[in-house]
CSV table of C-alpha atoms in Angstrom, one decimal:
chain,number,residue,atom,x,y,z
A,27,UNK,CA,-0.1,-0.1,0.0
A,28,UNK,CA,1.3,3.5,-0.8
A,29,UNK,CA,1.5,5.7,2.3
A,30,UNK,CA,2.8,9.1,0.9
A,31,UNK,CA,5.4,9.1,3.6
A,32,UNK,CA,8.8,9.9,2.4
A,33,UNK,CA,11.1,7.0,1.9
A,34,UNK,CA,13.1,8.2,5.0
A,35,UNK,CA,10.3,8.6,7.2
A,36,UNK,CA,8.6,5.3,6.4
A,37,UNK,CA,11.7,3.4,7.0
A,38,UNK,CA,12.1,4.6,10.3
A,39,UNK,CA,8.4,4.2,11.2
A,40,UNK,CA,8.5,0.6,9.9
A,41,UNK,CA,11.7,0.0,12.0
A,42,UNK,CA,9.9,1.2,15.1
A,43,UNK,CA,6.8,-0.7,14.3
A,44,UNK,CA,8.9,-3.9,14.1
A,45,UNK,CA,10.0,-3.3,17.5
A,46,UNK,CA,6.5,-2.8,18.8
A,47,UNK,CA,5.4,-5.9,16.9
A,48,UNK,CA,7.9,-8.0,18.4
A,49,UNK,CA,6.3,-7.7,21.7
A,50,UNK,CA,3.0,-9.5,20.8
A,51,UNK,CA,2.4,-13.0,19.8
A,52,UNK,CA,-0.2,-11.8,17.3
A,53,UNK,CA,0.3,-9.2,14.8
A,54,UNK,CA,-3.3,-7.7,15.3
A,55,UNK,CA,-2.5,-7.0,19.1
A,56,UNK,CA,0.0,-4.2,18.1
A,57,UNK,CA,-2.7,-2.2,16.5
A,58,UNK,CA,-3.1,0.2,19.5
A,59,UNK,CA,0.5,1.1,20.1
A,60,UNK,CA,1.1,1.5,16.2
A,61,UNK,CA,-1.6,4.1,16.3
A,62,UNK,CA,0.2,6.0,18.9
A,63,UNK,CA,3.3,5.7,16.9
A,64,UNK,CA,1.5,7.2,13.9
A,65,UNK,CA,0.3,10.2,16.2
A,66,UNK,CA,3.9,10.6,17.3
A,67,UNK,CA,4.7,11.4,13.7
A,68,UNK,CA,1.7,13.2,12.4
A,69,UNK,CA,0.0,14.5,15.6
A,70,UNK,CA,-3.2,12.3,14.7
A,71,UNK,CA,-4.2,9.1,13.2
A,72,UNK,CA,-3.7,10.3,9.6
A,73,UNK,CA,-4.9,8.6,6.5
A,74,UNK,CA,-1.5,7.7,5.5
A,75,UNK,CA,-0.8,6.4,9.1
A,76,UNK,CA,-3.9,4.2,9.0
A,77,UNK,CA,-2.7,2.8,5.6
A,78,UNK,CA,0.8,2.1,7.0
A,79,UNK,CA,-0.7,0.3,10.1
A,80,UNK,CA,-3.0,-1.9,7.9
A,81,UNK,CA,-0.2,-2.8,5.8
A,82,UNK,CA,2.3,-3.7,8.6
A,83,UNK,CA,-0.5,-5.8,10.4
A,84,UNK,CA,-2.1,-7.4,7.3
A,85,UNK,CA,-5.4,-5.6,8.0
A,86,UNK,CA,-7.8,-3.5,6.0
A,87,UNK,CA,-7.8,0.2,6.5
A,88,UNK,CA,-11.4,-0.2,7.7
A,89,UNK,CA,-10.1,-2.5,10.5
A,90,UNK,CA,-7.7,-0.1,11.7
A,91,UNK,CA,-9.9,3.0,11.4
A,92,UNK,CA,-12.5,1.1,13.5
A,93,UNK,CA,-10.1,1.0,16.4
A,94,UNK,CA,-8.8,4.6,15.6
A,95,UNK,CA,-12.3,6.0,15.8
A,96,UNK,CA,-13.5,4.1,18.9
A,97,UNK,CA,-11.0,5.3,21.5
A,98,UNK,CA,-10.8,9.0,22.4
A,99,UNK,CA,-7.0,9.3,22.7
A,100,UNK,CA,-6.8,8.7,19.0
A,101,UNK,CA,-7.4,11.9,17.0
A,102,UNK,CA,-8.8,11.9,13.3
A,103,UNK,CA,-7.5,15.6,12.7
A,104,UNK,CA,-4.3,17.3,13.7
A,105,UNK,CA,-4.2,17.7,17.4
A,106,UNK,CA,-2.4,20.8,19.1
A,107,UNK,CA,1.0,20.6,20.6
A,108,UNK,CA,-0.6,20.4,24.0
A,109,UNK,CA,-4.0,18.9,24.6
A,110,UNK,CA,-5.6,20.6,27.6
A,111,UNK,CA,-8.3,18.6,29.2
A,112,UNK,CA,-10.8,19.8,31.7
A,113,UNK,CA,-12.6,17.0,33.7
A,114,UNK,CA,-16.3,17.8,34.0
A,115,UNK,CA,-17.5,14.4,35.3
A,116,UNK,CA,-19.7,14.4,38.5
A,117,UNK,CA,-17.1,15.2,41.3
A,118,UNK,CA,-14.8,17.6,39.4
A,119,UNK,CA,-17.8,19.4,38.0
A,120,UNK,CA,-19.3,20.2,41.3
A,121,UNK,CA,-15.9,21.0,42.9
A,122,UNK,CA,-15.5,23.7,40.0
A,123,UNK,CA,-14.6,21.9,36.8
A,124,UNK,CA,-17.7,23.1,34.9
A,125,UNK,CA,-16.8,26.8,35.9
A,126,UNK,CA,-13.1,26.1,34.7
A,127,UNK,CA,-14.4,24.7,31.4
A,128,UNK,CA,-16.7,27.6,30.7
A,129,UNK,CA,-14.2,30.3,31.5
A,130,UNK,CA,-11.3,28.3,29.8
A,131,UNK,CA,-13.3,28.0,26.4
A,132,UNK,CA,-14.1,31.8,26.4
A,133,UNK,CA,-10.5,32.6,27.2
A,134,UNK,CA,-8.9,30.2,24.5
A,135,UNK,CA,-11.5,30.9,22.0
A,136,UNK,CA,-12.1,27.2,21.2
A,137,UNK,CA,-14.4,24.5,22.2
A,138,UNK,CA,-14.3,20.7,22.6
A,139,UNK,CA,-11.9,19.1,20.3
A,140,UNK,CA,-11.0,22.3,18.6
A,141,UNK,CA,-7.6,23.7,18.3
A,142,UNK,CA,-6.2,27.2,18.4
A,143,UNK,CA,-5.1,28.7,15.1
A,144,UNK,CA,-1.5,28.6,16.0
A,145,UNK,CA,-1.6,24.9,16.6
A,146,UNK,CA,-0.5,25.2,20.3
A,147,UNK,CA,-3.7,24.1,22.0
A,148,UNK,CA,-6.5,21.6,21.7
A,149,UNK,CA,-9.2,21.9,24.4
A,150,UNK,CA,-11.2,18.7,25.5
A,151,UNK,CA,-13.8,18.3,27.9
A,152,UNK,CA,-13.0,15.2,29.6
A,153,UNK,CA,-14.7,12.2,31.5
A,154,UNK,CA,-13.1,11.0,34.9
A,155,UNK,CA,-9.4,10.8,35.2
A,156,UNK,CA,-9.3,8.9,38.2
A,157,UNK,CA,-8.0,11.8,40.0
A,158,UNK,CA,-11.2,12.6,42.2
A,159,UNK,CA,-9.2,13.1,45.4
A,160,UNK,CA,-7.8,16.2,43.8
A,161,UNK,CA,-10.9,17.6,42.1
A,162,UNK,CA,-11.1,19.6,40.0
A,163,UNK,CA,-8.4,18.1,37.8
A,164,UNK,CA,-7.0,19.6,34.5
A,165,UNK,CA,-4.7,17.2,32.2
A,166,UNK,CA,-2.3,18.4,29.9
A,167,UNK,CA,-1.1,15.7,27.5
A,168,UNK,CA,-2.4,13.2,30.2
A,169,UNK,CA,-0.4,14.7,33.0
A,170,UNK,CA,-2.2,15.8,36.2
A,171,UNK,CA,-2.8,19.4,37.3
A,172,UNK,CA,-4.7,19.1,40.6
A,173,UNK,CA,-7.0,21.3,42.7
A,174,UNK,CA,-7.4,23.7,39.7
A,175,UNK,CA,-9.3,27.0,39.5
A,176,UNK,CA,-10.2,29.1,36.5
A,177,UNK,CA,-7.3,31.4,37.2
A,178,UNK,CA,-4.7,28.6,37.6
A,179,UNK,CA,-6.1,26.9,34.4
A,180,UNK,CA,-5.8,30.3,32.5
A,181,UNK,CA,-2.2,30.3,33.7
A,182,UNK,CA,-1.3,26.9,32.3
A,183,UNK,CA,-2.6,28.2,28.8
A,184,UNK,CA,-0.5,31.3,29.2
A,185,UNK,CA,2.5,29.5,29.8
A,186,UNK,CA,2.0,27.3,26.9
A,187,UNK,CA,1.4,30.2,24.6
A,188,UNK,CA,4.5,32.0,25.8
A,189,UNK,CA,6.7,28.9,25.3
A,190,UNK,CA,7.3,28.2,29.0
A,191,UNK,CA,7.6,24.9,30.6
A,192,UNK,CA,4.6,23.7,32.6
A,193,UNK,CA,5.1,21.5,35.5
A,194,UNK,CA,2.3,19.0,36.5
A,195,UNK,CA,1.3,18.1,40.1
A,196,UNK,CA,2.5,14.5,39.8
A,197,UNK,CA,4.8,12.8,37.2
A,198,UNK,CA,7.5,14.1,35.3
A,199,UNK,CA,9.1,17.4,35.8
A,200,UNK,CA,7.7,19.0,32.9
A,201,UNK,CA,4.8,18.3,30.4
A,202,UNK,CA,6.1,17.0,27.1
A,203,UNK,CA,4.5,17.7,23.7
A,204,UNK,CA,1.6,15.6,22.3
A,205,UNK,CA,3.7,13.9,19.7
A,206,UNK,CA,6.5,13.1,22.3
A,207,UNK,CA,3.8,11.7,24.7
A,208,UNK,CA,2.3,9.6,21.8
A,209,UNK,CA,5.7,8.0,21.2
A,210,UNK,CA,5.8,6.9,24.9
A,211,UNK,CA,2.3,5.5,24.6
A,212,UNK,CA,3.6,3.6,21.6
A,213,UNK,CA,5.9,1.9,24.0
A,214,UNK,CA,9.2,3.7,23.8
A,215,UNK,CA,10.6,5.0,27.1
A,216,UNK,CA,11.6,8.7,27.4
A,217,UNK,CA,13.6,8.3,30.5
A,218,UNK,CA,11.1,10.5,32.6
A,219,UNK,CA,9.1,7.7,34.4
A,220,UNK,CA,10.6,8.2,37.7
A,221,UNK,CA,10.9,11.9,37.8
A,222,UNK,CA,8.3,12.9,40.2
A,223,UNK,CA,5.7,11.6,42.6
A,224,UNK,CA,3.0,9.2,41.4
A,225,UNK,CA,0.7,9.8,44.3
A,226,UNK,CA,0.2,12.6,46.8
A,227,UNK,CA,-1.1,13.0,50.3
A,228,UNK,CA,-4.8,12.8,49.6
A,229,UNK,CA,-4.2,9.5,47.7
A,230,UNK,CA,-2.1,8.0,50.3
A,231,UNK,CA,-4.2,9.1,53.4
A,232,UNK,CA,-6.2,5.8,53.6
A,233,UNK,CA,-3.0,3.9,53.6
A,234,UNK,CA,-1.6,5.9,56.4
A,235,UNK,CA,-4.6,5.6,58.7
A,236,UNK,CA,-4.5,1.8,58.1
A,237,UNK,CA,-0.8,1.7,59.1
A,238,UNK,CA,-1.4,3.9,62.2
A,239,UNK,CA,-4.2,1.4,63.3
A,240,UNK,CA,-2.2,-1.8,62.2
A,241,UNK,CA,-5.1,-2.6,59.7
A,242,UNK,CA,-4.2,-5.0,57.0
A,243,UNK,CA,-6.2,-6.5,54.2
A,244,UNK,CA,-8.2,-9.6,54.9
A,245,UNK,CA,-6.5,-13.0,54.0
A,246,UNK,CA,-8.1,-14.8,51.1
A,247,UNK,CA,-10.4,-17.8,52.1
A,248,UNK,CA,-9.3,-20.9,50.7
A,249,UNK,CA,-11.9,-22.8,48.9
A,250,UNK,CA,-13.1,-26.1,50.4
A,251,UNK,CA,-13.8,-29.2,48.4
């Protein structure tokens, strides 16, 4: 299949894809990381990327597109350099997520799944990010910004626009670009996995209380014949 990549780019992508595919006993199982690999190159699941993945895995383009259109982390049009997601699910919403979303969309000038003209920012209205203990949460390229306010969310946007590094509450020291993060999701380590804390005080409070009281998880009951 013709992909419209330059020979040099296609050769590089195929070499990376071969490494990914080697991790799976069945070719088709590699479809999701390969779609992230495409996004690391094109910034979305492009038609040429869909064609490349289909050719590598021996699938039809329709089969690959079916996966790319099902999961929200796969984009079907060019994504911004930074994906700014505001959680508006139940807890975040009542803690201020709805207000953050309303003010941020007015401030940035785009809505859900829309990108600013300079290509810097895509806004996304998110469902639960499993960070309810830090509601309301904003995620930038899937890194956590906890306990946000409209003002702090606008500051994130201002820093992105100014080209300044932005620093998540947990995880790496700074947020990397959408394409860089997509390569990590494809299965290629970037060396930043252990830079910052994975959990904070609110997440660990229950464990601390249990240890103070000497509590432990119940032992599994052995089945009797």
